[in-house]
Amino acid sequence: SVDRMERKIFIFKSIWVTVDGKSLMEQLRGEALKFHKPGENYKTEGYVVTPNTMNLLKKHLEETGGQVRTRFPPEPNGILHIGHAKAINFNFGFAKANNGICFLRYDDTNPEKEEEKYFTAIREMVEWLGYKPYAVTHASDNFQLLYDLAVDLIRRGHAYVCHQRGEELKGHNVPPSPWRERPVEESLILFDRMRKGMFAEGEVTLRMKMVMEDGKMDPVAYRIKYTPHHRTGDTWCIYPTYDYTHCLCDSIENITHSLCTKEFQSRRSSYFWLCNALDVYCPVQWEYGRLNLTYTVVSKRKIIKLVETGIVRDWDDPRLFTLTALRRRGFPPQAINNFCARVGVTVAQTTMEPHLLEACVREVLNDTAPRAMAVLEPLKVTITNLPTNKEVRVPDFPANEAKGSHVVPFSKTIFIEKSDFREVMEKGYKRLTPDQPVGLRHAGYVISVQRVIKDGCGNVCELEVTCASSDSVEKPKAFIQWVSNPLQCEVRLYERLFLHKNPEDPAEVPAGFLTDINPYSLTVIESALVDRSVGKSKVFDKFQFERVGYFSVDPDSTSEKLVFNRTVTLKEDPGKI
Amino acid sequence: MGDPVANYTSRLQQQEGEIKLLQDEIERLRDPQELNFTSSQLDELREENSRLKYRLNILKRSLQEEMSQNDNEMLNINQRLQQIFGEAINTAYPGLENPPLTVTPNQQAKFGDYQCNSAMAMAQVMKAKGRKISPREIAEKIVQNIPNNELIERTEIAGPGFINVHLKRMFVSKLLSSLLVNGVKPPSLKKKKKVVVDFSSPNIAKEMHVGHLRSTIIGDSMCRLFEFLGYEVLRLNHVGDWGTQFGMLIAHLQDKFPNYLSVSPPIGDLQAFYKESKKRFDEDEEFKRRAYQCVVKLQSKEPDFIKAWNLICDVSRNEFQKVYNCLDIRIEERGESYYQDMMTAVIKEFEEKGLVQLDEGRKIVFAPGQSIPLTIVKSDGGYTYDTSDLAAIKNRIFDEKADIIIYVTDSGQAVHFQVVFAAAQLIGWYDPKVIRVEHAGFGVVLGEDKKKFKTRSGDTVRLMDLLEEGLKRSMDKLKEKGRDKVLTPEDLVKAQRAVAFGCIKYADLSHNRINDYVFSFDKMLDDRGNTAAYLLYAFTRIRSIARLANIQEATLRTAVETTEVLLDHEKEWKLGKCILRFPEILQKITDDLLLHTLCDYLYELATTFTEFYDSCYCVEKDRQTGEVVKINMCRMLLCEATAAVMAKGFDILGINPVERM
């Protein structure tokens, strides 16, 4: 089994070495990606050049000074997940790698779905990943300008007010709107009436005269919603759509590279069309592959289901792969960024397994999480011959003692992991048995069993041992962790939330993802014992509990009782005896 | 067998327990909140309700936006303040229906520019409803709820609960600039509306008298007002051109000018002609019989008789036209004869709807709330004024599609019109909420002796004579002031006519039309006080300021675009605000048709201008050489704005100002 595991790691490493080789920054240099230089938009294949393109590009260059400008444009209607981490890394990273700037733009055009809490959460996560937006903008900042442009679009004959109902526009072979060729003046008046509240919701829309790649005709630019907007209040009752807003906001912000996932490829021509129809600067849309993760779900609706059914506690339950969940579980942001770098910025959609992400986490935590000793299932051990209580100095990072150390008490009464003692010897078992001594890590002592004390049921409840200085005896086969005069803590152990790789795939899970829950995804140990060195830790502080795993302080911790989440186990497969 | 008493006791206790349980349940069910009642339908309705509320708010704002659109029209500050206070009151006291809303301009600067006096009246209203709140408290709450707005600088509460409003200086300044740029524009109309004004309306073959003069002047001014406001105006002269007297006139004509069909009869004095025929009619039975025959033939439209009738009418028309020419009146003649053929149908309609009663051979109609009936058919089968006025109102509503119909006649006919209007509503021709039909009555003209206006010899004063005398008096006045030595003969005549006819009109219009008014040339030609003479002088003086400072028209045009109208001086501020009250004056006179308010305003504007001009230098000249040293362009703009509003006011009053006098 050792071999199997090592082979796995090897394979994993070989995957990322091939894409990794270069740092994220190296990968993201414009040349490496074959992206256009600012102002040379026209060199991109498929970019539409109009008679005014060169003037607009000239003006664009004057305004930006030739700087690379990107934006991360989430809709503020949900929590960011691991897939967004790629978008954040790509947009912010690309700008950074090319000495450019990146905007955080909330695409807040749908007032019905937005909530204030999402705005702050999104920004917090961007900053947590270590990126600072050049500016935080909102699509809604441009509502007036977008409206004026829509009026202009009508004037130019590229948009019309349509009375077809939403249901008439659904499905295939939708007939063209009978209102398509109505006079411009009529559309202008009707659009003004839309703004003034003179139509019911759904009664009319403003549509753009354009056929999309997938054959969809005349996408809607504006629709009526009698809903207040969290930023513009009760100013508007017509709201622009994604198709209308997105490229124009990019244009307004002088974005050079509009990076988006591949699903938006079918909207590329509408993107170019609208900018050109209005004769405004047209950025270049570049698509990249979406990042998917197995053994999880990330869609907002599904997470809500999980929360509602009580399967997980909230959006940041450490078993989820939202960014807040990952933070709570103790994943360091660098690890997530490294993971994104390793996934690479290829156009192909990539589906990754969580253990690859976890490997990145271990890599970072190995260098950053100080060691501590914890016993999850304690067995009391009394050292009968310990001369005096003493203190033991423990290095924070045994591999590099220069990085500091801490002190833990060592007294006659210590606790060891129950599984580190076996009454009956078994072949290959290297730890404590009545006949086999074991070393105590960092203490400089080897203990030997003197007496096994059992409770009424015959279960071992305490050991009496003698100790000897490790210098004076033969080197034991193993060293185990121990605690003395410890803190009682709660420890939460996590496993995969889903049993199947693709819980959303009906072929794998016919009854739906809610039926695929791993019943052992959460184990809570109410009274684990941890050495006193963790006593002053703060929320999200991370430790390696020697021989147990990486742990992070949960926000549920109180001054009386710390709560630790297991971030990852020490090794990918903790099945070793 | 158990103890029955114990049995019953336990049953009773059980029942009482159940009653208690049920009572609790009822109590619980009474409070829907407590029930924690959820239903998807309820949620849907709540959601729909919130969306409807949102839409309502958007619609309200759009309405306001449309009302205040059109930057180039003048803003009615008073109306805007009323909107703002209306909103504030609604927010402060949402339950109050039709809260009293009064905003008035303040005369005294220390009380601010405008004042809202609603708090006192609201306290009364609320007291009547059993809520005792002090007006001051109400005023405070109103002030707290004043919505964001563009024009209020600050408010303060004075006395028992007056809310004094101070306007933003920049706001007033911008309005003045826009007035100068765009000119004096009326508020835009949502829909082109049509107004019929029935005025002047003398009788054929009779002289026009001073009563007709009042109707002509007042009616014309109302027409001008509505024309300025952008209405389609139909000016109707409802002349008395039909009736039995025409039989007698035609019979007399036939006798006196037998060849009238080929040669136009030289009737110089129709009045005398009328008197002669009347004398014969009263004394000569044969003539009387023939006169009746003529009526029948005229009514059956026999061409010879129609021709005779037309000849007679033409004589009168020529006379009327002389008056109209002097007073610059346009009017379309549509006399009683016009409605003859419609009357039969009107009577039929009343009969079919069962609204007609027979009364000693007459057909009468009682309208609700009116004690006097309308006689629609006389006992001899003839029609009356009542009949023709009913036919006329129907024609004006259905054929002319009027939105407003105004009758300008003396107040003596008030009852007659009330009954006609009531009957028209009774039969369902119009809804007063949709169509405004109004009798704008006026008092009689008195001589300086406060008695009925007569010549010295006791005859009715001929209008033309009166106008001639006006011209003479006006020339005397101009000469008395030595204007004949300054003005060219051409300008002098222009000034003479402007002063004469302007004064006659203004004297009439500047008095509340409802009251009787004393006709006095001396008073109306006085160049002090609220007279046209004063205003015309004031106007020419303002116009001359720029001319005397050698400021070219083009310079002023440029200044309008580039110079801000500062209002730093107290008198500048006062004048600026006064100028901007024009729209609220227009609104008021459109509502109550009392044109003297406009005259009072123009007089106030002229005196406010004088105050300003006396304390603020517009043009500084060297005392010795008379050369222009300095021009205060922003004050020149105030002069321009004043003149522009005054000119528009004169225009509405039908007064023709002259550049020089």
Coordinates of C-alpha atoms in Angstrom, one line a residue, chain B residues 45-239:
Chain B
L45 CA -50.0 38.9 -3.4
R46 CA -47.5 40.5 -1.1
E47 CA -44.9 40.4 -3.8
E48 CA -47.3 41.8 -6.3
N49 CA -48.3 44.5 -3.9
S50 CA -44.7 45.6 -3.4
R51 CA -44.2 45.7 -7.2
L52 CA -47.3 47.7 -7.7
K53 CA -46.2 50.1 -5.1
Y54 CA -42.9 50.4 -6.7
R55 CA -44.5 51.1 -10.1
L56 CA -46.9 53.6 -8.6
N57 CA -43.9 55.6 -7.3
I58 CA -42.2 55.4 -10.7
L59 CA -45.4 56.6 -12.4
K60 CA -45.8 59.5 -10.0
R61 CA -42.3 60.6 -10.6
S62 CA -42.7 60.3 -14.4
L63 CA -45.8 62.4 -14.2
Q64 CA -43.9 65.1 -12.2
E65 CA -41.1 64.8 -14.8
E66 CA -43.5 65.3 -17.6
M67 CA -45.0 68.2 -15.8
S68 CA -41.7 69.9 -15.2
Q69 CA -40.2 68.9 -18.5
N70 CA -39.7 71.5 -21.2
D71 CA -36.9 73.6 -19.8
N72 CA -37.9 76.5 -22.0
E73 CA -41.2 77.1 -20.4
M74 CA -41.4 79.2 -17.3
L75 CA -41.6 77.4 -14.0
N76 CA -44.5 78.1 -11.8
I77 CA -42.7 78.5 -8.5
N78 CA -45.8 78.6 -6.4
Q79 CA -47.1 75.4 -8.0
R80 CA -43.8 73.7 -7.5
L81 CA -43.8 74.7 -3.8
Q82 CA -47.3 73.5 -3.5
Q83 CA -46.2 70.1 -4.9
I84 CA -43.4 70.0 -2.5
F85 CA -45.5 70.9 0.5
G86 CA -48.2 68.6 -0.7
E87 CA -45.7 65.8 -0.6
A88 CA -44.4 66.9 2.7
I89 CA -47.9 67.0 4.2
N90 CA -48.7 63.6 2.7
T91 CA -45.6 62.1 4.3
A92 CA -46.1 63.8 7.6
Y93 CA -49.8 63.1 7.9
P94 CA -50.6 60.3 5.4
G95 CA -54.1 59.7 6.6
L96 CA -55.3 63.2 5.9
E97 CA -57.6 63.5 2.9
N98 CA -57.3 66.6 0.8
P99 CA -55.2 68.5 3.3
P100 CA -55.5 72.3 3.0
L101 CA -52.6 73.5 0.9
T102 CA -51.8 77.1 0.6
V103 CA -48.6 78.7 -0.5
T104 CA -48.4 82.4 -1.1
P105 CA -45.7 84.8 -2.1
N106 CA -44.5 87.0 0.8
Q107 CA -44.7 90.7 0.5
Q108 CA -42.3 91.4 3.3
A109 CA -38.7 90.2 2.8
K110 CA -38.2 89.4 6.4
F111 CA -40.7 86.6 6.2
G112 CA -38.9 84.9 3.3
D113 CA -40.0 84.6 -0.2
Y114 CA -43.0 82.4 0.0
Q115 CA -45.1 81.2 2.9
C116 CA -47.0 77.9 3.5
N117 CA -49.9 78.4 5.8
S118 CA -51.3 74.9 5.8
A119 CA -50.5 74.1 9.4
M120 CA -53.2 76.3 10.9
A121 CA -55.9 75.0 8.6
M122 CA -54.7 71.4 9.1
A123 CA -54.9 71.9 12.9
Q124 CA -58.5 72.9 12.5
V125 CA -59.3 69.9 10.3
M126 CA -57.7 67.5 12.7
K127 CA -59.3 69.2 15.7
A128 CA -62.7 68.5 14.0
K129 CA -61.6 64.9 13.8
G130 CA -60.7 64.8 17.5
R131 CA -57.0 65.1 17.1
K132 CA -55.6 68.0 19.0
I133 CA -52.2 69.0 17.6
S134 CA -50.8 72.5 17.7
P135 CA -50.2 74.2 14.3
R136 CA -46.6 74.8 15.3
E137 CA -46.1 71.1 15.8
I138 CA -47.7 70.4 12.5
A139 CA -45.5 73.0 10.8
E140 CA -42.5 71.4 12.3
K141 CA -43.5 67.9 11.1
I142 CA -44.2 69.3 7.6
V143 CA -40.8 71.0 7.5
Q144 CA -39.1 67.7 8.6
N145 CA -40.7 65.9 5.7
I146 CA -40.0 68.4 2.9
P147 CA -38.6 66.2 0.1
N148 CA -35.3 66.9 -1.6
N149 CA -35.9 69.7 -4.1
E150 CA -34.1 72.1 -6.3
L151 CA -35.4 75.5 -5.1
I152 CA -35.8 75.8 -1.3
E153 CA -32.7 77.2 0.4
R154 CA -34.2 77.0 3.9
T155 CA -37.4 77.3 5.8
E156 CA -38.3 78.7 9.2
I157 CA -41.4 78.5 11.3
A158 CA -42.9 81.8 12.4
G159 CA -45.7 82.7 14.7
P160 CA -48.3 80.1 15.3
G161 CA -47.1 77.9 12.4
F162 CA -46.4 79.9 9.3
I163 CA -43.7 78.2 7.3
N164 CA -41.5 80.8 5.7
V165 CA -39.7 79.6 2.6
H166 CA -36.4 81.1 1.3
L167 CA -35.6 80.3 -2.2
K168 CA -32.2 79.5 -3.5
R169 CA -30.6 82.5 -5.2
M170 CA -28.9 80.4 -7.8
F171 CA -32.2 78.8 -8.7
V172 CA -34.0 82.1 -9.2
S173 CA -31.0 83.4 -11.2
K174 CA -31.1 80.3 -13.5
L175 CA -34.8 80.7 -14.0
L176 CA -34.2 84.3 -15.1
S177 CA -31.5 83.3 -17.4
S178 CA -33.7 80.7 -19.0
L179 CA -36.5 83.2 -19.3
L180 CA -34.1 85.5 -21.2
V181 CA -32.8 82.8 -23.4
N182 CA -36.1 81.2 -24.2
G183 CA -38.4 84.2 -24.0
V184 CA -41.7 84.2 -22.1
K185 CA -43.2 80.8 -22.9
P186 CA -46.4 79.3 -21.6
P187 CA -46.4 75.9 -19.8
S188 CA -46.8 73.1 -22.3
L189 CA -50.2 71.6 -22.7
K190 CA -50.5 67.8 -22.5
K191 CA -53.2 67.9 -25.1
K192 CA -54.3 70.6 -27.5
K193 CA -57.5 71.8 -26.0
K194 CA -60.2 73.9 -27.6
V195 CA -61.9 76.9 -26.0
V196 CA -65.0 78.6 -27.3
V197 CA -65.4 82.2 -26.0
D198 CA -68.8 83.7 -26.7
F199 CA -68.3 87.5 -26.3
S200 CA -69.3 90.9 -27.6
S201 CA -72.5 89.6 -29.1
P202 CA -74.4 92.8 -29.9
N203 CA -77.8 92.9 -31.5
I204 CA -78.3 93.5 -35.2
A205 CA -80.0 96.8 -35.9
K206 CA -79.2 98.1 -32.5
E207 CA -76.3 100.2 -31.3
M208 CA -73.5 98.6 -29.5
H209 CA -73.4 100.0 -26.0
V210 CA -70.9 100.1 -23.2
G211 CA -72.1 96.7 -21.9
H212 CA -71.0 95.3 -25.3
L213 CA -67.8 97.2 -24.8
R214 CA -67.1 95.4 -21.6
S215 CA -67.9 92.0 -23.1
T216 CA -65.7 92.7 -26.1
I217 CA -62.7 93.8 -24.0
I218 CA -62.9 91.1 -21.4
G219 CA -63.7 88.4 -23.9
D220 CA -60.9 89.4 -26.2
S221 CA -58.4 89.4 -23.3
M222 CA -59.6 85.9 -22.3
C223 CA -59.1 84.7 -25.9
R224 CA -55.6 86.2 -25.9
L225 CA -54.8 84.5 -22.6
F226 CA -55.9 81.1 -24.0
E227 CA -54.2 81.7 -27.2
F228 CA -50.9 82.5 -25.4
L229 CA -51.4 79.3 -23.4
G230 CA -51.5 77.3 -26.6
Y231 CA -55.2 76.5 -26.7
E232 CA -57.2 76.5 -29.9
V233 CA -59.5 79.4 -29.5
L234 CA -62.8 79.9 -31.3
R235 CA -63.9 83.5 -30.8
L236 CA -67.7 83.6 -31.3
N237 CA -69.9 86.6 -31.8
H238 CA -73.3 85.4 -30.8
V239 CA -75.1 88.3 -32.5

